Structures are given as C-alpha cells and as structure tokens.
Short mmCIF file of C-alpha atoms (C1' of nucleotides) and ligand atoms in Angstrom, two decimals:
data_model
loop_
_atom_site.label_atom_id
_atom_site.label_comp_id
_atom_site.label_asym_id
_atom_site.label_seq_id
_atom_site.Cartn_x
_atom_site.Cartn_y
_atom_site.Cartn_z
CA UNK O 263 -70.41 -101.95 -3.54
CA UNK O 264 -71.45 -101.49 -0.04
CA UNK O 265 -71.24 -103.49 2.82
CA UNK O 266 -74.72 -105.06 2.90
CA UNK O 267 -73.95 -105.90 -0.90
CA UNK O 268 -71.01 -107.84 0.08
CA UNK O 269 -72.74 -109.64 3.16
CA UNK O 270 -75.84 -110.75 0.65
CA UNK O 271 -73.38 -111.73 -1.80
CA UNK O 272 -71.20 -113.45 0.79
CA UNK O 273 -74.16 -115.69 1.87
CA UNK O 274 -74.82 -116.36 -2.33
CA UNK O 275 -77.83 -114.06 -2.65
CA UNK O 276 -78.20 -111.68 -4.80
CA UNK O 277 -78.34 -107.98 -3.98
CA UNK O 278 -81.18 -106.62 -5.44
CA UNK O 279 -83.04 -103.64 -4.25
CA UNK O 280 -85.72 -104.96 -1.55
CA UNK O 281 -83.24 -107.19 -0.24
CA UNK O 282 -81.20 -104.61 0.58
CA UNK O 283 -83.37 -102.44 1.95
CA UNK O 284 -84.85 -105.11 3.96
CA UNK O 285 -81.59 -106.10 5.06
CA UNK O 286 -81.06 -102.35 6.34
CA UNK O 287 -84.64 -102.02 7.64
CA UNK O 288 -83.35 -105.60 9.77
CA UNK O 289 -80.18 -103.97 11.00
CA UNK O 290 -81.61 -100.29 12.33
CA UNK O 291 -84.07 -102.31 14.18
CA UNK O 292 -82.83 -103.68 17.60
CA UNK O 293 -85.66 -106.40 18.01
CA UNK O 294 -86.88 -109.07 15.97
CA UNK O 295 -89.40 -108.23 12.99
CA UNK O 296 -92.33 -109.98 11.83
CA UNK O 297 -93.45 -110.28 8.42
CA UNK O 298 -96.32 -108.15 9.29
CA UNK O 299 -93.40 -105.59 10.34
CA UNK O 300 -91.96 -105.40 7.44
CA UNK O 301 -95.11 -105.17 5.50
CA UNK O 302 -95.97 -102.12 6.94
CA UNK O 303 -93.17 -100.83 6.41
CA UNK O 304 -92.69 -101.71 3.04
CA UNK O 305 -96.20 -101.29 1.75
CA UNK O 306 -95.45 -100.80 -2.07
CA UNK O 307 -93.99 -104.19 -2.14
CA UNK O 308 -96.18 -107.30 -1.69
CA UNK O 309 -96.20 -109.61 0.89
CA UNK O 310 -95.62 -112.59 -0.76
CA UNK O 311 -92.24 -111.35 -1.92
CA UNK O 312 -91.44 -110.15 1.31
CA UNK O 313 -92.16 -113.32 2.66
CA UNK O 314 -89.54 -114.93 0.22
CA UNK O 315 -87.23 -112.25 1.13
CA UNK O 316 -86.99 -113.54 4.99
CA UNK O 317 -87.20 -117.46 4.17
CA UNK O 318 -84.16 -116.58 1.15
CA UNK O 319 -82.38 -114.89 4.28
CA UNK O 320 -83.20 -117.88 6.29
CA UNK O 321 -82.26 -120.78 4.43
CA UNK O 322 -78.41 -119.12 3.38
CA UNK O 323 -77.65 -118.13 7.00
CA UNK O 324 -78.61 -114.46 6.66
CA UNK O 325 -80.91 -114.24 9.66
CA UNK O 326 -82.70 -117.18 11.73
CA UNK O 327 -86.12 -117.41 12.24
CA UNK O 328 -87.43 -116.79 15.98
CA UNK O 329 -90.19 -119.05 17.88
CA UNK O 330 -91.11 -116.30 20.59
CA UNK O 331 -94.16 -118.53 21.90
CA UNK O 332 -96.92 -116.03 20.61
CA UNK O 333 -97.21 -117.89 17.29
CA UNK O 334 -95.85 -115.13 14.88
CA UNK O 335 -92.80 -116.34 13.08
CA UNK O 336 -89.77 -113.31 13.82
CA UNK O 337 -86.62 -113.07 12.04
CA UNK O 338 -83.42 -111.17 13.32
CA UNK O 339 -79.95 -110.93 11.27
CA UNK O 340 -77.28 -113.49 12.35
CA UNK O 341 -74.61 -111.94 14.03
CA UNK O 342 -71.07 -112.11 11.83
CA UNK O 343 -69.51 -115.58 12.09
CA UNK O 344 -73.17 -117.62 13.61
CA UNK O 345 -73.98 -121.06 12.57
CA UNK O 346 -77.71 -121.32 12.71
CA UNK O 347 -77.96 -123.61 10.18
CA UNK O 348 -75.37 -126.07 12.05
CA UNK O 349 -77.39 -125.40 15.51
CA UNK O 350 -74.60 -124.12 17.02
CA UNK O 351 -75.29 -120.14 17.92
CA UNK O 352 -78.24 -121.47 20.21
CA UNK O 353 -78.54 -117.73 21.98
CA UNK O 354 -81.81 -117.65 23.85
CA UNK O 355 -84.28 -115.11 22.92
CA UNK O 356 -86.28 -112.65 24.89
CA UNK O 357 -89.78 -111.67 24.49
CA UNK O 358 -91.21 -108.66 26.73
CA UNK O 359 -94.95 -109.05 27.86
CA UNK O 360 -95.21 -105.45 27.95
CA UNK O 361 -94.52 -104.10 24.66
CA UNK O 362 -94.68 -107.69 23.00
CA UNK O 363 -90.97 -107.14 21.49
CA UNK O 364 -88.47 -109.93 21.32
CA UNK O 365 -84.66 -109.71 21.57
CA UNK O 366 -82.08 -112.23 20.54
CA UNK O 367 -79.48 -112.08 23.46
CA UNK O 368 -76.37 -113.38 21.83
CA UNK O 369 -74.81 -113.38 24.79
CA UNK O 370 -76.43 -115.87 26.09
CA UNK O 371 -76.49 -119.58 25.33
CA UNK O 372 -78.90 -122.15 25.91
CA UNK O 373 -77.43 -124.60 28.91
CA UNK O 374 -76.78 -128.06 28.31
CA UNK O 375 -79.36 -130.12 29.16
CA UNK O 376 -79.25 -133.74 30.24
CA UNK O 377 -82.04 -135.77 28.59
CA UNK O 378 -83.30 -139.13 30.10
CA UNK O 379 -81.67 -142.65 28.16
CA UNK O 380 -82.33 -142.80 24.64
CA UNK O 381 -83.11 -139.10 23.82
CA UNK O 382 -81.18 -137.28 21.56
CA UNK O 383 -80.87 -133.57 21.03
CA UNK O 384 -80.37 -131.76 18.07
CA UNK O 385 -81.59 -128.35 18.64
CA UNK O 386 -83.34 -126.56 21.73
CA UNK O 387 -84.97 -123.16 21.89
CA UNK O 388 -85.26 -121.19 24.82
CA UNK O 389 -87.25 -118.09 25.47
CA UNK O 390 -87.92 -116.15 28.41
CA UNK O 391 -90.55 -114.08 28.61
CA UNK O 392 -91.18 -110.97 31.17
CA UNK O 393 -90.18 -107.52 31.28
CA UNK O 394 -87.80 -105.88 28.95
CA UNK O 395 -84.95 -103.24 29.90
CA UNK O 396 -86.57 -100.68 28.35
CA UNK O 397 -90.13 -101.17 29.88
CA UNK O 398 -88.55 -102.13 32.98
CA UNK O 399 -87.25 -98.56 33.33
CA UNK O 400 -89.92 -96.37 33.09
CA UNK R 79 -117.85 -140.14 41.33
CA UNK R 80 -114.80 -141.43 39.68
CA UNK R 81 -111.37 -140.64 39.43
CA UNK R 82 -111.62 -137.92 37.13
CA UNK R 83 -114.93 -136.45 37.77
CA UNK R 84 -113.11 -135.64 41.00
CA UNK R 85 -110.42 -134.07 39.53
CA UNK R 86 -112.32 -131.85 37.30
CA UNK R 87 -114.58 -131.13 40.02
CA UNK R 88 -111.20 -130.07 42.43
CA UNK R 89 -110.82 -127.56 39.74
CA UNK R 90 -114.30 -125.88 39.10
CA UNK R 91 -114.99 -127.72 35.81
CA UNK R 92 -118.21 -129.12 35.17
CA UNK R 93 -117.64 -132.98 34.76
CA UNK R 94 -119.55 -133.63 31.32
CA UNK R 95 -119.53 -136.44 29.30
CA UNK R 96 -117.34 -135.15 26.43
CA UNK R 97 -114.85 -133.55 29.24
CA UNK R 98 -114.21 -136.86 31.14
CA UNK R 99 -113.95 -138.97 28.02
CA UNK R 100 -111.43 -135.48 26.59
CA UNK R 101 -109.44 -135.83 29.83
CA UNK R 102 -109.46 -140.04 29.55
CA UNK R 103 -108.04 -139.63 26.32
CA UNK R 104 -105.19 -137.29 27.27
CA UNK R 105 -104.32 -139.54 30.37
CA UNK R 106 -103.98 -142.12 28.28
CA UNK R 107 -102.03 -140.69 25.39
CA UNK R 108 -98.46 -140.19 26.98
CA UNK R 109 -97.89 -137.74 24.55
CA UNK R 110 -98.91 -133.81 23.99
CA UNK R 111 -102.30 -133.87 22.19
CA UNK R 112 -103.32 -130.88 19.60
CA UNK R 113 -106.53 -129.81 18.80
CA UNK R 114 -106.77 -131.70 15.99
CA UNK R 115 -105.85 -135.00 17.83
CA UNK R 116 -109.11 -134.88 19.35
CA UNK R 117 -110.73 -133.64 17.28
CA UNK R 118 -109.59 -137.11 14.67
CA UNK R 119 -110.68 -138.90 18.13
CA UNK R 120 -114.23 -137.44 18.49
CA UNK R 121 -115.24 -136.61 15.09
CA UNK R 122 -118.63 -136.36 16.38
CA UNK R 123 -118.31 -133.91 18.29
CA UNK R 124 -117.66 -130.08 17.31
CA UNK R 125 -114.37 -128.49 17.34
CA UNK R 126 -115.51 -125.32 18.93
CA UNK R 127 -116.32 -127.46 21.63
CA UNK R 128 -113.01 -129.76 21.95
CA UNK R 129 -111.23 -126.40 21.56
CA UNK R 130 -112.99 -124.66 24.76
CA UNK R 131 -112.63 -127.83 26.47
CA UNK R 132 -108.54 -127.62 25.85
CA UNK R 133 -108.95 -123.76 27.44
CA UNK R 134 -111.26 -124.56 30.05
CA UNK R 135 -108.36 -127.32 31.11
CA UNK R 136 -106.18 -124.94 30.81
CA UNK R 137 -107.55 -121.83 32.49
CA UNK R 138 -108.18 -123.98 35.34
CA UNK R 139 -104.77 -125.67 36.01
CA UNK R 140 -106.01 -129.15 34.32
CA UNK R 141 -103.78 -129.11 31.49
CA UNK R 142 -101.00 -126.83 30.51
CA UNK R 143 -100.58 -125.95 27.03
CA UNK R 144 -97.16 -126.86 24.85
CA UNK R 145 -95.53 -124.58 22.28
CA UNK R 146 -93.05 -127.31 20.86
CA UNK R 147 -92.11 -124.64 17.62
CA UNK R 148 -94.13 -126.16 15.21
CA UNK R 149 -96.75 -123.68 14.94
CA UNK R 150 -99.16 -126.36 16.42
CA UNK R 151 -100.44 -125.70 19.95
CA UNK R 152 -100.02 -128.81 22.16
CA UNK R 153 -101.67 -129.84 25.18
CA UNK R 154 -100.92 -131.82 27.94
CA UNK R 155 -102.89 -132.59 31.43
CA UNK R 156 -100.41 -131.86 34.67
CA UNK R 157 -99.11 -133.66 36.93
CA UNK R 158 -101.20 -133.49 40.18
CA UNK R 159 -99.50 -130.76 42.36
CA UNK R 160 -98.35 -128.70 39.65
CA UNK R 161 -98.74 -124.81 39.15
CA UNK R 162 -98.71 -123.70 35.82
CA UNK R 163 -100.26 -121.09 36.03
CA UNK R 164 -97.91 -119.84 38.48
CA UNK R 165 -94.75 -120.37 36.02
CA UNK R 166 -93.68 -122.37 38.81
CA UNK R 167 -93.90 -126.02 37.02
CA UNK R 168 -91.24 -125.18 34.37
CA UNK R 169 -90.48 -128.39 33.08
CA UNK R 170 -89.04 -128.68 29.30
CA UNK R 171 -90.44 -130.55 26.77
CA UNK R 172 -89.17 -132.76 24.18
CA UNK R 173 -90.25 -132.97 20.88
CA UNK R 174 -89.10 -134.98 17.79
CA UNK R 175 -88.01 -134.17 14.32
CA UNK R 176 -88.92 -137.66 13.30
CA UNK R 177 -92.24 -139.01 15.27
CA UNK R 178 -93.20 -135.40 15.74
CA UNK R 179 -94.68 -136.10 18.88
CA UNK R 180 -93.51 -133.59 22.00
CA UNK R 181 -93.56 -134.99 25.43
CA UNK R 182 -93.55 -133.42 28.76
CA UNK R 183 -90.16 -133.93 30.63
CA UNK R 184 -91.03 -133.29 33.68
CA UNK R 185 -88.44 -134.19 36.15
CA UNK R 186 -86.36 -131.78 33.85
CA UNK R 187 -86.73 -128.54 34.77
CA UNK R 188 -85.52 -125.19 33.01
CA UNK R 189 -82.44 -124.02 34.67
CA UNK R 190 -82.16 -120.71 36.27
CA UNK R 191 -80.79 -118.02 33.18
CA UNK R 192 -79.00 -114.92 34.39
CA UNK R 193 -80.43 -112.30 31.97
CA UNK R 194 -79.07 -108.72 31.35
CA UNK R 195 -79.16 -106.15 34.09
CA UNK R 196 -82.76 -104.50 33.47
CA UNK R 197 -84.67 -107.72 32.14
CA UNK R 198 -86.93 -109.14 34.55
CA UNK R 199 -87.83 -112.75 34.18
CA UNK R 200 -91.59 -114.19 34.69
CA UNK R 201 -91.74 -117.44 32.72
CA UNK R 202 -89.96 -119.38 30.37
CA UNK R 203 -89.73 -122.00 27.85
CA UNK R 204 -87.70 -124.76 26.99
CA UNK R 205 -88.06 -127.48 23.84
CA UNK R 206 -84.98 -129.10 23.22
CA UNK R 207 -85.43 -130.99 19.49
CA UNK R 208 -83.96 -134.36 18.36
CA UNK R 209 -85.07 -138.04 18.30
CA UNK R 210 -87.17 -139.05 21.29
CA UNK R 211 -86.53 -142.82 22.73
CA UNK R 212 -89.22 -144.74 20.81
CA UNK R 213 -87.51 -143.31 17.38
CA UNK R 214 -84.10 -144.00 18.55
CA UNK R 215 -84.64 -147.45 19.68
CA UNK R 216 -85.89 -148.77 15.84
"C1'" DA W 34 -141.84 -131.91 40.00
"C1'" DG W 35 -141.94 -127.85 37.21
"C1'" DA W 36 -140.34 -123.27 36.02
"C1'" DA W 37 -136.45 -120.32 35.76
"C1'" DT W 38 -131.60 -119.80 35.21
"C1'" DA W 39 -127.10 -120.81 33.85
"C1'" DA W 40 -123.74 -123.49 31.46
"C1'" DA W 41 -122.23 -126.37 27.61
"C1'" DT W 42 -122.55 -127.61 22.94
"C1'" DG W 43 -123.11 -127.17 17.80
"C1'" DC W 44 -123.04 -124.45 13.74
"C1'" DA W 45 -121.44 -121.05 10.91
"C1'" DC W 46 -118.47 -117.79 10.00
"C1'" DT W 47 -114.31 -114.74 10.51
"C1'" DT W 48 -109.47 -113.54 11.07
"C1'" DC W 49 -104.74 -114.17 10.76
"C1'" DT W 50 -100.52 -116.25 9.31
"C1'" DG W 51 -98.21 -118.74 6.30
"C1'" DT W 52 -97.66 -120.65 1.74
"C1'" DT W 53 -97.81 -121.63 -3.30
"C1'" DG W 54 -98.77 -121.48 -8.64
"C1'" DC W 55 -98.22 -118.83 -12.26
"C1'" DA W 56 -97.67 -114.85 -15.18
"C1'" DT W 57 -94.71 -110.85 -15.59
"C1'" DT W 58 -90.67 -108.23 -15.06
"C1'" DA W 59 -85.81 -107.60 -14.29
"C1'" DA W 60 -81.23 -109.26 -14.28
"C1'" DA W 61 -77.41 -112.25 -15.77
"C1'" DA W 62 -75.24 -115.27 -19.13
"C1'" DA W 63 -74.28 -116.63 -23.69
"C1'" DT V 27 -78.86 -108.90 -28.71
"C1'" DT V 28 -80.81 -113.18 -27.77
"C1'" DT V 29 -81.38 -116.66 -24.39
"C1'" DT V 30 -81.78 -118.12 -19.90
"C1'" DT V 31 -82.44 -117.63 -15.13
"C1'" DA V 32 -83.97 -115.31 -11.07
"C1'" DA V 33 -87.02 -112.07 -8.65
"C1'" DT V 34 -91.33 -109.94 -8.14
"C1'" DG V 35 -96.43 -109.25 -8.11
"C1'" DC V 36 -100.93 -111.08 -8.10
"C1'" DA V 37 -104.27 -114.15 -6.74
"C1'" DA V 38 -105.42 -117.57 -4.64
"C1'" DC V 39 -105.48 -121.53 -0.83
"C1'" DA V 40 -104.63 -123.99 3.69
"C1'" DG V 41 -104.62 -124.47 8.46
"C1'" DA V 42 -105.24 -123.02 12.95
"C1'" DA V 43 -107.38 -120.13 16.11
"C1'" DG V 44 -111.12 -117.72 17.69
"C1'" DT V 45 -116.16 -115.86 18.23
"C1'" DG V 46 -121.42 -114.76 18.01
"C1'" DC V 47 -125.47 -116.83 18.50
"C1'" DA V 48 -129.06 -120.28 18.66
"C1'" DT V 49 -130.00 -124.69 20.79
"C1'" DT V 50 -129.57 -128.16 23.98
"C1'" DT V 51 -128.45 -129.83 28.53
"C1'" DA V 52 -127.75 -129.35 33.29
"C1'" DT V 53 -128.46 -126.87 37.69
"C1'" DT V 54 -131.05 -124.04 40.89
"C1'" DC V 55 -135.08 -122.22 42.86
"C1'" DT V 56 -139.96 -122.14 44.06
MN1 MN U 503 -81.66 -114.66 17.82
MN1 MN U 504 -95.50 -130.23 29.89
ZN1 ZN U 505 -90.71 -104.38 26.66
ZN1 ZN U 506 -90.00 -139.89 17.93
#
DNA sequence: AGAATAAATGCACTTCTGTTGCATTAAAAA
DNA sequence: TTTTTAATGCAACAGAAGTGCATTTATTCT
C-alpha cells in the first residue's frame, strides 16, 4: 500500500484509482488547481466525478478549497497535521496577476483582527494578489 | 442638482434616472448589494442595465466591488475620499454565516503582510466570517 | 429649434462554473 | 456467490456574468 493509499484511507476515503491519481496530480503541482485543471488533465474521466473527487477531498480534510477572488473555486492538499475544517490553519493564499496562479503560503497566517462590539469571527480569508516569485524573476 | 447628481457628475457618470435612484438605493442599504438585489428592487428595469450601472460605479471610483467568498459579487458605494482603484482603501469586510449580508468595515484596514522574498504585493483582500452585530444581538 | 451624434437602455442570447438525479459499474460485506 | 454499498458516467439544470445589437434617450452642433 503506498503512501497516498494510507493518507486517503487515513482521512476515511477510499483509495480507488482516480482518487489517487488525482491526489498525485495535486501533490506534483506546486499551485492550486481548478476543476477545469484537472479536467484537462484527466480528460477520459468526466467532470462530474472529478468534481466529487475535490468536494470528497474537501469535506474529510484532504485538501481545502481556495477563494482566490477571480471566482474559480481552487483546491490545494492540506499540509500533514492542518485543521481546515476546525478553521484553524488560516494560511493566506497568494494569487499572481501575471500568470493567474495561486499559492497557499503555509507559512503565513492570517493576523488577528479586532472587530467592532458585537461581531464575531469564525473564519477569515486573506489573499494577496500581485506578482509571484517566479514571474517576478524574469 | 442634488446631492448625488453631483457626485456622479464629480466622477464622469451621466446622472440618469435609473443611476441616481441605483446609487439612492445603495446609500441607503448599509449593507453590500448584489446584482440581484437590485435587480428584486427595480424589476422593471433590465439587468443588463443594473449590471453596467454596478461597473460603470465601479470603473469610476463610485462603488467598489466585494468578493465576500460566496461566489456572489457584492457591491458597495465608497466612502467619499477613498481610492479603490488605487488599492489604497483596503478596508476588510465582514460578512455573516447567518444573515448573509457582508458589510464594509471600513475603519478596519488590512494589516501590512510580510510575504516571501520574491512576491511582490499590489492589492489584497480581507473577509473575516462569523455573526455580524444585528445576528448576535437576537 | 431641428438635425446629427453619442450615450444609455432593453432584449436576447451565450458562456462558464458549479451542481444534481439517476442509471450503470465496480468494490466491499455478508 | 449473493447482497449491499459506494463510485463513476451521462445528461441535464441553475445561477451568475457577460455581450452584440437594435432602440430609445440625451447631448451637441448648425
Ligand atoms: Mn491553502
Ligand atoms: Mn468595502
Ligand atoms: Zn506569477
Ligand atoms: Zn447577520
């Protein structure tokens, strides 16, 4: 059994062969993917069950879903030991104007913010937008 | 000349009927409107229309337009003095999981992120997510 | 004012993304 | 092996965003 095997299994979804490859397609990228992304990549398969494939990843803490402000839903795998689900791995995300890629930066959490009386947060997302490393250096 | 034909005018928009009464409507909401806001408002009118009124306001630094993560585009007039379009009026916005409604917090600006050596910021944006003060005070 | 010009509006239609119902196929359990 | 459950494929639909073009309305020019 390999290692993605165990992860899928470890989050209580079952290994079978799209997820897997999906999962691999997820981890050789370095950026977030769109559905469209993997659609192209995995044209023999359709989209609907691609589609599944990301929200089943989703919903049991496989990868988190990614509001990068241009209205296309991204997904990128959750780093070993994240807690999407609970709101707590609130990394900001950055999307690059130039070649319209985002990144999750792990690295880097969202600040606290201090909300006026009576507000109460339960999750914030942050996203920066500008010039990635890569296009920045060329 | 009133009020707002003045301000639409100060921004090299044509002062029409349905643009005054579109802009009267959003000052008096205190909350981001969508598209489909006005267009439940002014059911007379067409949505092509309400929709290039929305980017008009934009495009001319009338109203500034809110990506609160639900896949719904917001809008929301600014403040007088502001510079969107500059990415220089980053303010966050609130929106809640139980109204739905997002509001501009504007005294709350986006703090300054340190990003990765390479990445070069331009703009940013901030929704933090939870129960706004209306919800939390029933 | 009246003609010419430009802008705004209305209508119809398209595109894109996301989403779902249901039949079929594959896998797991009994 | 039979039964049951889950995954996949197919075919739609929904909602939002966006656009081309004709028509109406407003502005400019003579
Ligand atoms: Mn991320
Ligand atoms: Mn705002
Ligand atoms: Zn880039
Ligand atoms: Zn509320």
């Amino acid at each position: 059994m390999t290692e993605i095997e165990k992860t899928l299994e470890a989050h209580q979804v079952r290994p079978t062969a799209m997820r897997i490859l999906i999962y691999k397609y997820m981890a050789e990228k370095e950026v977030a993917v769109a559905l469209t992304d993997i659609e192209s990549a995995f044209s023999k398969s359709d989209r609907s069950t691609l589609y599944r494939t990301l929200k089943t990843f989703e919903e049991n803490g496989i990868a988190h879903q990614i509001d990068d402000g241009t209205g296309i839903s991204k997904y990128a795998l959750c780093e070993s030991g994240c807690n999407c689900e609970l709101d707590q791995d609130l990394h900001l995300h950055f999307h690059c104007s130039n070649c319209d890629e985002t990144v999750c930066l792990t690295a880097h959490k969202i600040p606290h913010i201090n909300l006026p009386y009576g507000y109460l947060a339960e999750n914030a997302n942050l996203v920066v937008k500008g010039i990635c490393e890569k296009c920045s250096s060329e």
